[in-house]
PDB file of N, CA and C in Angstrom:
ATOM      1  N   UNK A   1       6.289  42.946  23.321  1.00 77.00           N
ATOM      2  CA  UNK A   1       7.275  42.035  23.903  1.00 77.00           C
ATOM      3  C   UNK A   1       6.615  40.731  24.344  1.00 77.00           C
ATOM      4  N   UNK A   2       5.460  40.849  24.994  1.00 86.00           N
ATOM      5  CA  UNK A   2       4.772  39.656  25.495  1.00 86.00           C
ATOM      6  C   UNK A   2       4.304  38.765  24.341  1.00 86.00           C
ATOM      7  N   UNK A   3       3.803  39.410  23.271  1.00 93.00           N
ATOM      8  CA  UNK A   3       3.331  38.644  22.123  1.00 93.00           C
ATOM      9  C   UNK A   3       4.483  37.946  21.403  1.00 93.00           C
ATOM     10  N   UNK A   4       5.625  38.578  21.373  1.00 95.00           N
ATOM     11  CA  UNK A   4       6.788  37.963  20.722  1.00 95.00           C
ATOM     12  C   UNK A   4       7.199  36.686  21.444  1.00 95.00           C
ATOM     13  N   UNK A   5       7.145  36.709  22.765  1.00 95.00           N
ATOM     14  CA  UNK A   5       7.497  35.513  23.545  1.00 95.00           C
ATOM     15  C   UNK A   5       6.495  34.397  23.274  1.00 95.00           C
ATOM     16  N   UNK A   6       5.205  34.751  23.176  1.00 96.00           N
ATOM     17  CA  UNK A   6       4.182  33.749  22.877  1.00 96.00           C
ATOM     18  C   UNK A   6       4.401  33.141  21.495  1.00 96.00           C
ATOM     19  N   UNK A   7       4.721  33.978  20.531  1.00 97.00           N
ATOM     20  CA  UNK A   7       4.956  33.492  19.166  1.00 97.00           C
ATOM     21  C   UNK A   7       6.171  32.566  19.139  1.00 97.00           C
ATOM     22  N   UNK A   8       7.232  32.953  19.820  1.00 97.00           N
ATOM     23  CA  UNK A   8       8.436  32.111  19.871  1.00 97.00           C
ATOM     24  C   UNK A   8       8.118  30.779  20.539  1.00 97.00           C
ATOM     25  N   UNK A   9       7.351  30.813  21.626  1.00 97.00           N
ATOM     26  CA  UNK A   9       6.980  29.577  22.321  1.00 97.00           C
ATOM     27  C   UNK A   9       6.141  28.680  21.417  1.00 97.00           C
ATOM     28  N   UNK A  10       5.209  29.262  20.668  1.00 97.00           N
ATOM     29  CA  UNK A  10       4.381  28.475  19.750  1.00 97.00           C
ATOM     30  C   UNK A  10       5.208  27.861  18.624  1.00 97.00           C
ATOM     31  N   UNK A  11       6.159  28.618  18.106  1.00 98.00           N
ATOM     32  CA  UNK A  11       7.027  28.099  17.040  1.00 98.00           C
ATOM     33  C   UNK A  11       7.863  26.932  17.563  1.00 98.00           C
ATOM     34  N   UNK A  12       8.415  27.083  18.762  1.00 98.00           N
ATOM     35  CA  UNK A  12       9.213  26.004  19.352  1.00 98.00           C
ATOM     36  C   UNK A  12       8.347  24.771  19.579  1.00 98.00           C
ATOM     37  N   UNK A  13       7.131  24.966  20.088  1.00 98.00           N
ATOM     38  CA  UNK A  13       6.215  23.845  20.314  1.00 98.00           C
ATOM     39  C   UNK A  13       5.841  23.165  18.998  1.00 98.00           C
ATOM     40  N   UNK A  14       5.579  23.959  17.965  1.00 98.00           N
ATOM     41  CA  UNK A  14       5.235  23.398  16.659  1.00 98.00           C
ATOM     42  C   UNK A  14       6.399  22.587  16.092  1.00 98.00           C
ATOM     43  N   UNK A  15       7.607  23.100  16.214  1.00 98.00           N
ATOM     44  CA  UNK A  15       8.777  22.368  15.721  1.00 98.00           C
ATOM     45  C   UNK A  15       8.977  21.068  16.492  1.00 98.00           C
ATOM     46  N   UNK A  16       8.767  21.111  17.809  1.00 98.00           N
ATOM     47  CA  UNK A  16       8.917  19.900  18.616  1.00 98.00           C
ATOM     48  C   UNK A  16       7.890  18.849  18.198  1.00 98.00           C
ATOM     49  N   UNK A  17       6.659  19.279  17.961  1.00 98.00           N
ATOM     50  CA  UNK A  17       5.618  18.340  17.517  1.00 98.00           C
ATOM     51  C   UNK A  17       5.944  17.771  16.137  1.00 98.00           C
ATOM     52  N   UNK A  18       6.454  18.605  15.271  1.00 98.00           N
ATOM     53  CA  UNK A  18       6.818  18.156  13.926  1.00 98.00           C
ATOM     54  C   UNK A  18       7.931  17.113  13.979  1.00 98.00           C
ATOM     55  N   UNK A  19       8.950  17.370  14.777  1.00 98.00           N
ATOM     56  CA  UNK A  19      10.062  16.419  14.910  1.00 98.00           C
ATOM     57  C   UNK A  19       9.567  15.109  15.512  1.00 98.00           C
ATOM     58  N   UNK A  20       8.753  15.206  16.562  1.00 98.00           N
ATOM     59  CA  UNK A  20       8.233  13.994  17.206  1.00 98.00           C
ATOM     60  C   UNK A  20       7.369  13.184  16.240  1.00 98.00           C
ATOM     61  N   UNK A  21       6.525  13.863  15.485  1.00 97.00           N
ATOM     62  CA  UNK A  21       5.682  13.183  14.504  1.00 97.00           C
ATOM     63  C   UNK A  21       6.497  12.518  13.409  1.00 97.00           C
ATOM     64  N   UNK A  22       7.544  13.184  12.969  1.00 97.00           N
ATOM     65  CA  UNK A  22       8.404  12.608  11.930  1.00 97.00           C
ATOM     66  C   UNK A  22       9.068  11.328  12.422  1.00 97.00           C
ATOM     67  N   UNK A  23       9.603  11.353  13.643  1.00 96.00           N
ATOM     68  CA  UNK A  23      10.244  10.151  14.171  1.00 96.00           C
ATOM     69  C   UNK A  23       9.240   9.027  14.396  1.00 96.00           C
ATOM     70  N   UNK A  24       8.031   9.355  14.834  1.00 97.00           N
ATOM     71  CA  UNK A  24       6.998   8.331  15.018  1.00 97.00           C
ATOM     72  C   UNK A  24       6.643   7.701  13.674  1.00 97.00           C
ATOM     73  N   UNK A  25       6.531   8.519  12.634  1.00 96.00           N
ATOM     74  CA  UNK A  25       6.221   8.004  11.304  1.00 96.00           C
ATOM     75  C   UNK A  25       7.334   7.092  10.799  1.00 96.00           C
ATOM     76  N   UNK A  26       8.585   7.488  11.013  1.00 95.00           N
ATOM     77  CA  UNK A  26       9.707   6.662  10.561  1.00 95.00           C
ATOM     78  C   UNK A  26       9.747   5.325  11.302  1.00 95.00           C
ATOM     79  N   UNK A  27       9.446   5.332  12.606  1.00 95.00           N
ATOM     80  CA  UNK A  27       9.397   4.075  13.357  1.00 95.00           C
ATOM     81  C   UNK A  27       8.290   3.179  12.823  1.00 95.00           C
ATOM     82  N   UNK A  28       7.131   3.772  12.502  1.00 94.00           N
ATOM     83  CA  UNK A  28       6.020   3.004  11.948  1.00 94.00           C
ATOM     84  C   UNK A  28       6.410   2.391  10.607  1.00 94.00           C
ATOM     85  N   UNK A  29       7.048   3.169   9.752  1.00 94.00           N
ATOM     86  CA  UNK A  29       7.465   2.666   8.444  1.00 94.00           C
ATOM     87  C   UNK A  29       8.433   1.494   8.594  1.00 94.00           C
ATOM     88  N   UNK A  30       9.388   1.609   9.513  1.00 93.00           N
ATOM     89  CA  UNK A  30      10.370   0.547   9.714  1.00 93.00           C
ATOM     90  C   UNK A  30       9.682  -0.726  10.199  1.00 93.00           C
ATOM     91  N   UNK A  31       8.752  -0.587  11.163  1.00 92.00           N
ATOM     92  CA  UNK A  31       8.033  -1.752  11.677  1.00 92.00           C
ATOM     93  C   UNK A  31       7.225  -2.423  10.576  1.00 92.00           C
ATOM     94  N   UNK A  32       6.558  -1.617   9.755  1.00 91.00           N
ATOM     95  CA  UNK A  32       5.755  -2.155   8.658  1.00 91.00           C
ATOM     96  C   UNK A  32       6.648  -2.884   7.651  1.00 91.00           C
ATOM     97  N   UNK A  33       7.779  -2.291   7.306  1.00 91.00           N
ATOM     98  CA  UNK A  33       8.707  -2.891   6.353  1.00 91.00           C
ATOM     99  C   UNK A  33       9.259  -4.212   6.886  1.00 91.00           C
ATOM    100  N   UNK A  34       9.656  -4.223   8.176  1.00 92.00           N
ATOM    101  CA  UNK A  34      10.209  -5.448   8.758  1.00 92.00           C
ATOM    102  C   UNK A  34       9.152  -6.545   8.826  1.00 92.00           C
ATOM    103  N   UNK A  35       7.922  -6.195   9.123  1.00 91.00           N
ATOM    104  CA  UNK A  35       6.841  -7.180   9.144  1.00 91.00           C
ATOM    105  C   UNK A  35       6.611  -7.782   7.773  1.00 91.00           C
ATOM    106  N   UNK A  36       6.657  -6.937   6.741  1.00 91.00           N
ATOM    107  CA  UNK A  36       6.473  -7.437   5.379  1.00 91.00           C
ATOM    108  C   UNK A  36       7.625  -8.345   4.965  1.00 91.00           C
ATOM    109  N   UNK A  37       8.852  -7.957   5.328  1.00 92.00           N
ATOM    110  CA  UNK A  37      10.005  -8.791   5.001  1.00 92.00           C
ATOM    111  C   UNK A  37       9.902 -10.143   5.701  1.00 92.00           C
ATOM    112  N   UNK A  38       9.447 -10.152   6.951  1.00 92.00           N
ATOM    113  CA  UNK A  38       9.288 -11.397   7.697  1.00 92.00           C
ATOM    114  C   UNK A  38       8.255 -12.288   7.014  1.00 92.00           C
ATOM    115  N   UNK A  39       7.141 -11.720   6.580  1.00 91.00           N
ATOM    116  CA  UNK A  39       6.098 -12.498   5.904  1.00 91.00           C
ATOM    117  C   UNK A  39       6.619 -13.066   4.583  1.00 91.00           C
ATOM    118  N   UNK A  40       7.367 -12.273   3.832  1.00 92.00           N
ATOM    119  CA  UNK A  40       7.916 -12.757   2.563  1.00 92.00           C
ATOM    120  C   UNK A  40       8.922 -13.877   2.803  1.00 92.00           C
ATOM    121  N   UNK A  41       9.723 -13.761   3.843  1.00 93.00           N
ATOM    122  CA  UNK A  41      10.700 -14.803   4.154  1.00 93.00           C
ATOM    123  C   UNK A  41       9.989 -16.102   4.540  1.00 93.00           C
ATOM    124  N   UNK A  42       8.941 -16.001   5.369  1.00 92.00           N
ATOM    125  CA  UNK A  42       8.204 -17.208   5.757  1.00 92.00           C
ATOM    126  C   UNK A  42       7.562 -17.865   4.543  1.00 92.00           C
ATOM    127  N   UNK A  43       7.028 -17.072   3.624  1.00 94.00           N
ATOM    128  CA  UNK A  43       6.429 -17.630   2.410  1.00 94.00           C
ATOM    129  C   UNK A  43       7.494 -18.332   1.568  1.00 94.00           C
ATOM    130  N   UNK A  44       8.662 -17.742   1.444  1.00 95.00           N
ATOM    131  CA  UNK A  44       9.754 -18.346   0.682  1.00 95.00           C
ATOM    132  C   UNK A  44      10.156 -19.690   1.287  1.00 95.00           C
ATOM    133  N   UNK A  45      10.278 -19.725   2.619  1.00 94.00           N
ATOM    134  CA  UNK A  45      10.661 -20.965   3.300  1.00 94.00           C
ATOM    135  C   UNK A  45       9.601 -22.037   3.083  1.00 94.00           C
ATOM    136  N   UNK A  46       8.325 -21.658   3.143  1.00 95.00           N
ATOM    137  CA  UNK A  46       7.256 -22.641   2.924  1.00 95.00           C
ATOM    138  C   UNK A  46       7.322 -23.216   1.512  1.00 95.00           C
ATOM    139  N   UNK A  47       7.602 -22.379   0.522  1.00 95.00           N
ATOM    140  CA  UNK A  47       7.707 -22.854  -0.864  1.00 95.00           C
ATOM    141  C   UNK A  47       8.888 -23.806  -0.999  1.00 95.00           C
ATOM    142  N   UNK A  48      10.021 -23.468  -0.389  1.00 95.00           N
ATOM    143  CA  UNK A  48      11.191 -24.344  -0.469  1.00 95.00           C
ATOM    144  C   UNK A  48      10.908 -25.696   0.187  1.00 95.00           C
ATOM    145  N   UNK A  49      10.224 -25.694   1.328  1.00 95.00           N
ATOM    146  CA  UNK A  49       9.885 -26.955   1.992  1.00 95.00           C
ATOM    147  C   UNK A  49       8.936 -27.778   1.136  1.00 95.00           C
ATOM    148  N   UNK A  50       7.987 -27.133   0.479  1.00 95.00           N
ATOM    149  CA  UNK A  50       7.055 -27.849  -0.395  1.00 95.00           C
ATOM    150  C   UNK A  50       7.800 -28.470  -1.573  1.00 95.00           C
ATOM    151  N   UNK A  51       8.757 -27.758  -2.139  1.00 95.00           N
ATOM    152  CA  UNK A  51       9.543 -28.305  -3.250  1.00 95.00           C
ATOM    153  C   UNK A  51      10.325 -29.534  -2.797  1.00 95.00           C
ATOM    154  N   UNK A  52      10.903 -29.474  -1.589  1.00 94.00           N
ATOM    155  CA  UNK A  52      11.638 -30.632  -1.067  1.00 94.00           C
ATOM    156  C   UNK A  52      10.723 -31.831  -0.885  1.00 94.00           C
ATOM    157  N   UNK A  53       9.520 -31.587  -0.387  1.00 93.00           N
ATOM    158  CA  UNK A  53       8.559 -32.676  -0.186  1.00 93.00           C
ATOM    159  C   UNK A  53       8.181 -33.316  -1.522  1.00 93.00           C
ATOM    160  N   UNK A  54       8.003 -32.497  -2.554  1.00 93.00           N
ATOM    161  CA  UNK A  54       7.643 -33.026  -3.874  1.00 93.00           C
ATOM    162  C   UNK A  54       8.783 -33.875  -4.415  1.00 93.00           C
ATOM    163  N   UNK A  55      10.022 -33.434  -4.243  1.00 93.00           N
ATOM    164  CA  UNK A  55      11.169 -34.211  -4.723  1.00 93.00           C
ATOM    165  C   UNK A  55      11.287 -35.535  -3.987  1.00 93.00           C
ATOM    166  N   UNK A  56      10.992 -35.530  -2.694  1.00 91.00           N
ATOM    167  CA  UNK A  56      11.070 -36.764  -1.904  1.00 91.00           C
ATOM    168  C   UNK A  56       9.942 -37.723  -2.255  1.00 91.00           C
ATOM    169  N   UNK A  57       8.763 -37.147  -2.477  1.00 77.00           N
ATOM    170  CA  UNK A  57       7.537 -37.921  -2.617  1.00 77.00           C
ATOM    171  C   UNK A  57       7.481 -38.767  -3.824  1.00 77.00           C
TER     172      UNK A  57
END
């Protein structure tokens, strides 16, 4: 009986760690993706500004 309770507690703890790790990984992926999108947008804007300068110049 005592060992069964320990096993159940370990399984619950393992599942909690797995869920927490999964959510942390998903948050990291989202942050990385948003950072990359921001960098690509800034690069696009810089290219558009350079094209405007060339047309004016």
